[in-house]
Short mmCIF file of C-alpha atoms in Angstrom, two decimals:
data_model
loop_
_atom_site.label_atom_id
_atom_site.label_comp_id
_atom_site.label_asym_id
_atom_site.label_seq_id
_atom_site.Cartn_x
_atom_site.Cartn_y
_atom_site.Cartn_z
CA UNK A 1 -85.97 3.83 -74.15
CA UNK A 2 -86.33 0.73 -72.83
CA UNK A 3 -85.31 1.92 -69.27
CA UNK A 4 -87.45 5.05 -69.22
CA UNK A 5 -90.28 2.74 -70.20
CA UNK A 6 -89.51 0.88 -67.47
CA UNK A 7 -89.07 3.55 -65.11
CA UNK A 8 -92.64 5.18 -66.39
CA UNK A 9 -94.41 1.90 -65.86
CA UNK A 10 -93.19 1.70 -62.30
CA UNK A 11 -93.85 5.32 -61.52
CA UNK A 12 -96.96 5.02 -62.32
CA UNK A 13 -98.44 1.76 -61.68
CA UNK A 14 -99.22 3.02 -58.05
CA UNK A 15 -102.12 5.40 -58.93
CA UNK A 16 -102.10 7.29 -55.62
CA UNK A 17 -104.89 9.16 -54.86
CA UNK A 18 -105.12 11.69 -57.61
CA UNK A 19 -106.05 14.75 -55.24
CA UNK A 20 -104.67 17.15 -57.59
CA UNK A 21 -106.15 15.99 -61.48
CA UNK A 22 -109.26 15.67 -59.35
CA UNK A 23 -109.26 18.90 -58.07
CA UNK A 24 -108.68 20.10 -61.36
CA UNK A 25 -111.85 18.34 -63.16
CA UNK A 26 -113.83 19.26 -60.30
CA UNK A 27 -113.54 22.76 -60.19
CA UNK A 28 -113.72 23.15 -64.03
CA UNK A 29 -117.44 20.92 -63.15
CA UNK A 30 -118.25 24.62 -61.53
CA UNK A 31 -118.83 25.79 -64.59
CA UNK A 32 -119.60 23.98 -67.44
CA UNK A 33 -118.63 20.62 -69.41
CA UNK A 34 -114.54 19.90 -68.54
CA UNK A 35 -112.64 20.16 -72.06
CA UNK A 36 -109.52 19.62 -73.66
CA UNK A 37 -108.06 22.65 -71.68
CA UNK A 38 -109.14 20.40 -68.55
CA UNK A 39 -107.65 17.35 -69.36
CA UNK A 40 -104.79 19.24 -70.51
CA UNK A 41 -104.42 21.05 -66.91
CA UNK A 42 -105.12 18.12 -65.42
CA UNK A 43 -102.53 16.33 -66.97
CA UNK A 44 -99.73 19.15 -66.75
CA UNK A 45 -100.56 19.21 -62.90
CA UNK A 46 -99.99 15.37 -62.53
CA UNK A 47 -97.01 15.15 -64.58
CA UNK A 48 -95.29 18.37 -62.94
CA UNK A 49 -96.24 16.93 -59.19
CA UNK A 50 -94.87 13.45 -60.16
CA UNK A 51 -91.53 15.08 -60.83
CA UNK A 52 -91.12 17.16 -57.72
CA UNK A 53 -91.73 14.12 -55.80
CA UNK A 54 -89.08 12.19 -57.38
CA UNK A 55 -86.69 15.00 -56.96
CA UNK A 56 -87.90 15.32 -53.24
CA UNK A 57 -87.11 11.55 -52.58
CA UNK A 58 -83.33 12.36 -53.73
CA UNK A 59 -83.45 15.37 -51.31
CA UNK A 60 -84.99 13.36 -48.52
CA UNK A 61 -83.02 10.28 -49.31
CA UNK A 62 -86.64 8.26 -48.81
CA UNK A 63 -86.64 4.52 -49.13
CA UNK A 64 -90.28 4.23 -49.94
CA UNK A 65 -93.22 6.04 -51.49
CA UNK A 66 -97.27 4.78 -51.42
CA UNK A 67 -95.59 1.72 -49.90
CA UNK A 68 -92.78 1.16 -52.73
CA UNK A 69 -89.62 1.59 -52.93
CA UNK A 70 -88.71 5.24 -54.17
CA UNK A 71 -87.28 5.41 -57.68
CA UNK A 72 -83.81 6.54 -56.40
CA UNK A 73 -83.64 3.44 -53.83
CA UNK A 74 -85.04 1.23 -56.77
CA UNK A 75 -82.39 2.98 -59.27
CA UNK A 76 -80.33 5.77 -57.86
CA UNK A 77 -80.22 9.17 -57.60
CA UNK A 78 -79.18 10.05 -60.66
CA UNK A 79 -82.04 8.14 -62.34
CA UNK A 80 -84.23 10.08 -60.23
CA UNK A 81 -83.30 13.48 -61.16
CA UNK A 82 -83.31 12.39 -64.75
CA UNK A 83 -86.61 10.64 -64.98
CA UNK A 84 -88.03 13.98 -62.67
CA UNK A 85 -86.43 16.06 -65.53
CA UNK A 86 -87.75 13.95 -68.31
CA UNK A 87 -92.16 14.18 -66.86
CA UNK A 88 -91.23 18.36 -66.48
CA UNK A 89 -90.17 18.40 -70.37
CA UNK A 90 -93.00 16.21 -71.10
CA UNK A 91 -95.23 18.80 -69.24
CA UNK A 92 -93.88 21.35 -71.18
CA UNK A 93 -93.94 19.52 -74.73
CA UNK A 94 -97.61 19.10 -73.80
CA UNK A 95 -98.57 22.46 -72.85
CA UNK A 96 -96.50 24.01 -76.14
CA UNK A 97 -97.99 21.40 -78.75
CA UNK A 98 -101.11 21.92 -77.67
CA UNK A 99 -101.06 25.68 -77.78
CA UNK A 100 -101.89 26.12 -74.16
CA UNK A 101 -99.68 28.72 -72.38
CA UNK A 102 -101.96 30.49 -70.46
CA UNK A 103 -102.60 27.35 -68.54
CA UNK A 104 -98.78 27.00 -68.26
CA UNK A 105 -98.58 30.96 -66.96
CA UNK A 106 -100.76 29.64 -64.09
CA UNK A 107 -99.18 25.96 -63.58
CA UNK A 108 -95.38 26.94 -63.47
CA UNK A 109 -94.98 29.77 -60.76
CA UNK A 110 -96.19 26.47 -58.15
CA UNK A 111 -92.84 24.84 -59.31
CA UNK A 112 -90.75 27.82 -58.32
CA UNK A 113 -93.01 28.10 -55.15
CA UNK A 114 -91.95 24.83 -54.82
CA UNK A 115 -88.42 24.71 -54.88
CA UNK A 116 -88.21 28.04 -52.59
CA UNK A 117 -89.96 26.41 -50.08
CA UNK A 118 -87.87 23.18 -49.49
CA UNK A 119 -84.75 25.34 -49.45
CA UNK A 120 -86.60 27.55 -46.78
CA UNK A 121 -87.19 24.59 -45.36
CA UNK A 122 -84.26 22.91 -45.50
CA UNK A 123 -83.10 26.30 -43.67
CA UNK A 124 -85.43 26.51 -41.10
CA UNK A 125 -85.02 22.85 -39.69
CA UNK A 126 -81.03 23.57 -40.42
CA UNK A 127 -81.43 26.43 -38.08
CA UNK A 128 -83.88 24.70 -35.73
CA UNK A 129 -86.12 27.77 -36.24
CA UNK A 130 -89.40 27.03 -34.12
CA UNK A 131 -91.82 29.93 -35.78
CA UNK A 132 -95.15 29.46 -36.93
CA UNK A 133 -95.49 31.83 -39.29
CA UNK A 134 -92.26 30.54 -41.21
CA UNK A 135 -93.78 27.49 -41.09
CA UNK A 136 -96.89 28.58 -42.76
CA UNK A 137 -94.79 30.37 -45.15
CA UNK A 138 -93.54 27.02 -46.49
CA UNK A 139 -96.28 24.66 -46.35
CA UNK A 140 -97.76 27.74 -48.67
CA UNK A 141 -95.07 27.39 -50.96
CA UNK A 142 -94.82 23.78 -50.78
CA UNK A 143 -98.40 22.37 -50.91
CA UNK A 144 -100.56 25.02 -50.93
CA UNK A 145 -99.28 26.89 -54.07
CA UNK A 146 -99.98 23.54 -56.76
CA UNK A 147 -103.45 22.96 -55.25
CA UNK A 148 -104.50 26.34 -55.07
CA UNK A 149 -103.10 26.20 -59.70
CA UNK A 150 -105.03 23.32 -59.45
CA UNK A 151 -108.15 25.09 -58.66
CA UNK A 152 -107.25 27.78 -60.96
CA UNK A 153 -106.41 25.86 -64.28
CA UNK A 154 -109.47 23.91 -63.19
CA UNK A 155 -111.79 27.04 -63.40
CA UNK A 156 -109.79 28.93 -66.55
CA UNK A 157 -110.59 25.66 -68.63
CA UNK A 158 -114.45 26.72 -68.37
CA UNK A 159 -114.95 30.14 -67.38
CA UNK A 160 -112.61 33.16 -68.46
CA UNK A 161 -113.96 35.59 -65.69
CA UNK A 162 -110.43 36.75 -64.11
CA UNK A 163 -111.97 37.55 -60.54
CA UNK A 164 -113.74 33.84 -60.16
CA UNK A 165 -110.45 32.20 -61.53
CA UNK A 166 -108.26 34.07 -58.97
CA UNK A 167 -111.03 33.38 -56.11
CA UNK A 168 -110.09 29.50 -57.32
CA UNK A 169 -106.36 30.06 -56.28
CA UNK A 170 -107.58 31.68 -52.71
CA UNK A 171 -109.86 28.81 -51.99
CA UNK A 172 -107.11 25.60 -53.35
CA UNK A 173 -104.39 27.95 -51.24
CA UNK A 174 -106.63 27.49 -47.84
CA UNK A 175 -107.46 23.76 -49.06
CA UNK A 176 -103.83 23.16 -49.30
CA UNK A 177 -102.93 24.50 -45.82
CA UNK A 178 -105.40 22.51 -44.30
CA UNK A 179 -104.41 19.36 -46.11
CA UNK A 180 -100.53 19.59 -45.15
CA UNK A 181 -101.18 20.97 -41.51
CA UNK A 182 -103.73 17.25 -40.77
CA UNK A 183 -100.48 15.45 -42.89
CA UNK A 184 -97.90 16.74 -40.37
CA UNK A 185 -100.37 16.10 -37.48
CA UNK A 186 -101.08 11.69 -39.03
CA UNK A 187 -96.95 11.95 -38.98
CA UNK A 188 -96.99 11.80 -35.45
CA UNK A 189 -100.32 10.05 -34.95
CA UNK A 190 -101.26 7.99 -37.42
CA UNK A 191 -101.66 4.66 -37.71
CA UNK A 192 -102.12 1.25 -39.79
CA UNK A 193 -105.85 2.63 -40.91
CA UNK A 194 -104.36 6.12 -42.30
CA UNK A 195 -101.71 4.13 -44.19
CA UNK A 196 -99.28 6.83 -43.14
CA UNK A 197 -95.68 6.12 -41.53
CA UNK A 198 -95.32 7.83 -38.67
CA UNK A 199 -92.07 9.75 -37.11
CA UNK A 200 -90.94 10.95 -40.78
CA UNK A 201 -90.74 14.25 -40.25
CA UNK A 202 -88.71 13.87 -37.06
CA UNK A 203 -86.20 11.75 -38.70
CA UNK A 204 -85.91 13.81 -41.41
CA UNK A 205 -85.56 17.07 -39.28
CA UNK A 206 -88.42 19.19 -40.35
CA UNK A 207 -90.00 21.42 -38.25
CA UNK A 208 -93.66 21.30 -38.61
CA UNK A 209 -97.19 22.21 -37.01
CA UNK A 210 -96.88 19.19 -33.89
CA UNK A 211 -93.63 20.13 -33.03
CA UNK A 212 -93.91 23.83 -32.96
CA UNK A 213 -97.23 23.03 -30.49
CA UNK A 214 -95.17 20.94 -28.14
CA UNK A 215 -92.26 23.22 -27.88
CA UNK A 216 -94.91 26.29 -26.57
CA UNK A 217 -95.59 23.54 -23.96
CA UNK A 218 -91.54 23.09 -22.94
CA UNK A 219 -89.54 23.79 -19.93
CA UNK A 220 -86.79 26.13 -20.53
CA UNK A 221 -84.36 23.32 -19.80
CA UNK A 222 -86.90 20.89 -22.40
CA UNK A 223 -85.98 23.10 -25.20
CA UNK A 224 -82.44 22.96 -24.26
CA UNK A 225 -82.53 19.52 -24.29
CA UNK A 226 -84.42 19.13 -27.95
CA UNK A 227 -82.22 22.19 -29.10
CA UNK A 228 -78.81 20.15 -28.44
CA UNK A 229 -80.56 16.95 -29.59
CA UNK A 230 -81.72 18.64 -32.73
CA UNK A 231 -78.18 20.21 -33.71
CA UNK A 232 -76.30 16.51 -32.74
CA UNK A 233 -79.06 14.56 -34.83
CA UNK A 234 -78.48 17.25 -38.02
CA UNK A 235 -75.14 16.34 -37.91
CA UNK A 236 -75.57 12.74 -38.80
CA UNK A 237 -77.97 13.08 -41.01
#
């Protein structure tokens, strides 16, 4: 216990910026007074999003996170994957004690959108396939799917029309696509003031949004070049 404390306290003593919870209380603000139901989404959301990231860092074999050192650089991996595991049960204890499984109907299909879209990711930049539309496809799955549940829970906690709370899901989907795409774009471009790294995605071999623009720009024998760049650089990573 005294490890997991540990663990917790380090997890979260970097507060981030909260996008989702927020999202959560500030749809729910559409419509009336946020309740338990909201705090209870709002915590589900946080908890579940912590744990992909900490199982993302293993994937990614990241070093740092909001400026830290990454739990599994800190630790290892397997203390990574295990604390991950340990904030979805949580998630789940929470949503069963407190009775609320609609909100966990709407929260849990983002985690399987999740996972399918790193492995369709993982294939894409595997196969170095340049395609916008697969792209989209994944930054859907990826980012788009929890902040469009976000919106969602957010609006189920105070109004039970099924038309407005599905109109929620539309809107977070869009919000999300638009908030990965100008992500990918500050990888390449951003600076000390956006307090984002830049050239992650490159290292890590992902094919996103900046890429996929300069390629259309390419010589024939440019893509030949990044082509057998791309396939030497998978190979050691």
């Amino acid at each position: 216990k005294d490890l997991l404390k540990e663990i917790l306290d380090y997890i979260f003593e970097t507060k981030g910026k909260r996008v989702r919870p927020v999202l959560v209380y500030l749809t729910a603000r559409l419509f009336n007074t946020p309740n338990s139901t909201t705090h209870d989404a709002a915590l589900l959301v946080e908890l579940m999003h912590t744990a992909t990231l900490l199982h993302d860092d293993v994937v990614d074999k990241a070093l740092l996170r909001r400026g830290k050192q990454t739990v599994n650089h800190k630790w290892d991996d397997k203390t990574a994957v295990l604390s991950g595991d340990f904030l979805f049960a949580k998630a789940m204890k929470l949503a069963t004690d407190h009775k609320e499984y609609k909100l966990f109907d709407i929260i849990t299909p983002a985690i399987i959108s999740l996972s399918v879209g790193e492995l369709q990711q993982m294939s894409n930049s595997a196969q170095f396939i340049i395609d916008e539309d697969k792209y989209l496809d994944v930054i859907k799955k990826k980012t788009a799917s929890l902040l469009s549940v976000c919106c969602k829970a957010g609006v189920y906690s105070t109004n039970d029309d099924l038309d407005v709370i599905e109109k929620a899901g539309q809107f977070g989907e869009t919000l999300g696509i638009i908030f990965q795409m100008k992500d990918d774009i500050l990888d390449y471009v951003g600076s000390g003031e956006t307090g984002k790294e830049t050239g992650i995605d490159i290292r890590e071999g992902k094919v996103t949004l900046p890429l996929i623009r300069a390629w259309e720009m390419m010589s024939d024998d440019e893509k030949t070049s990044l082509s057998e760049y791309w396939s030497c650089a998978g190979n050691l990573r």
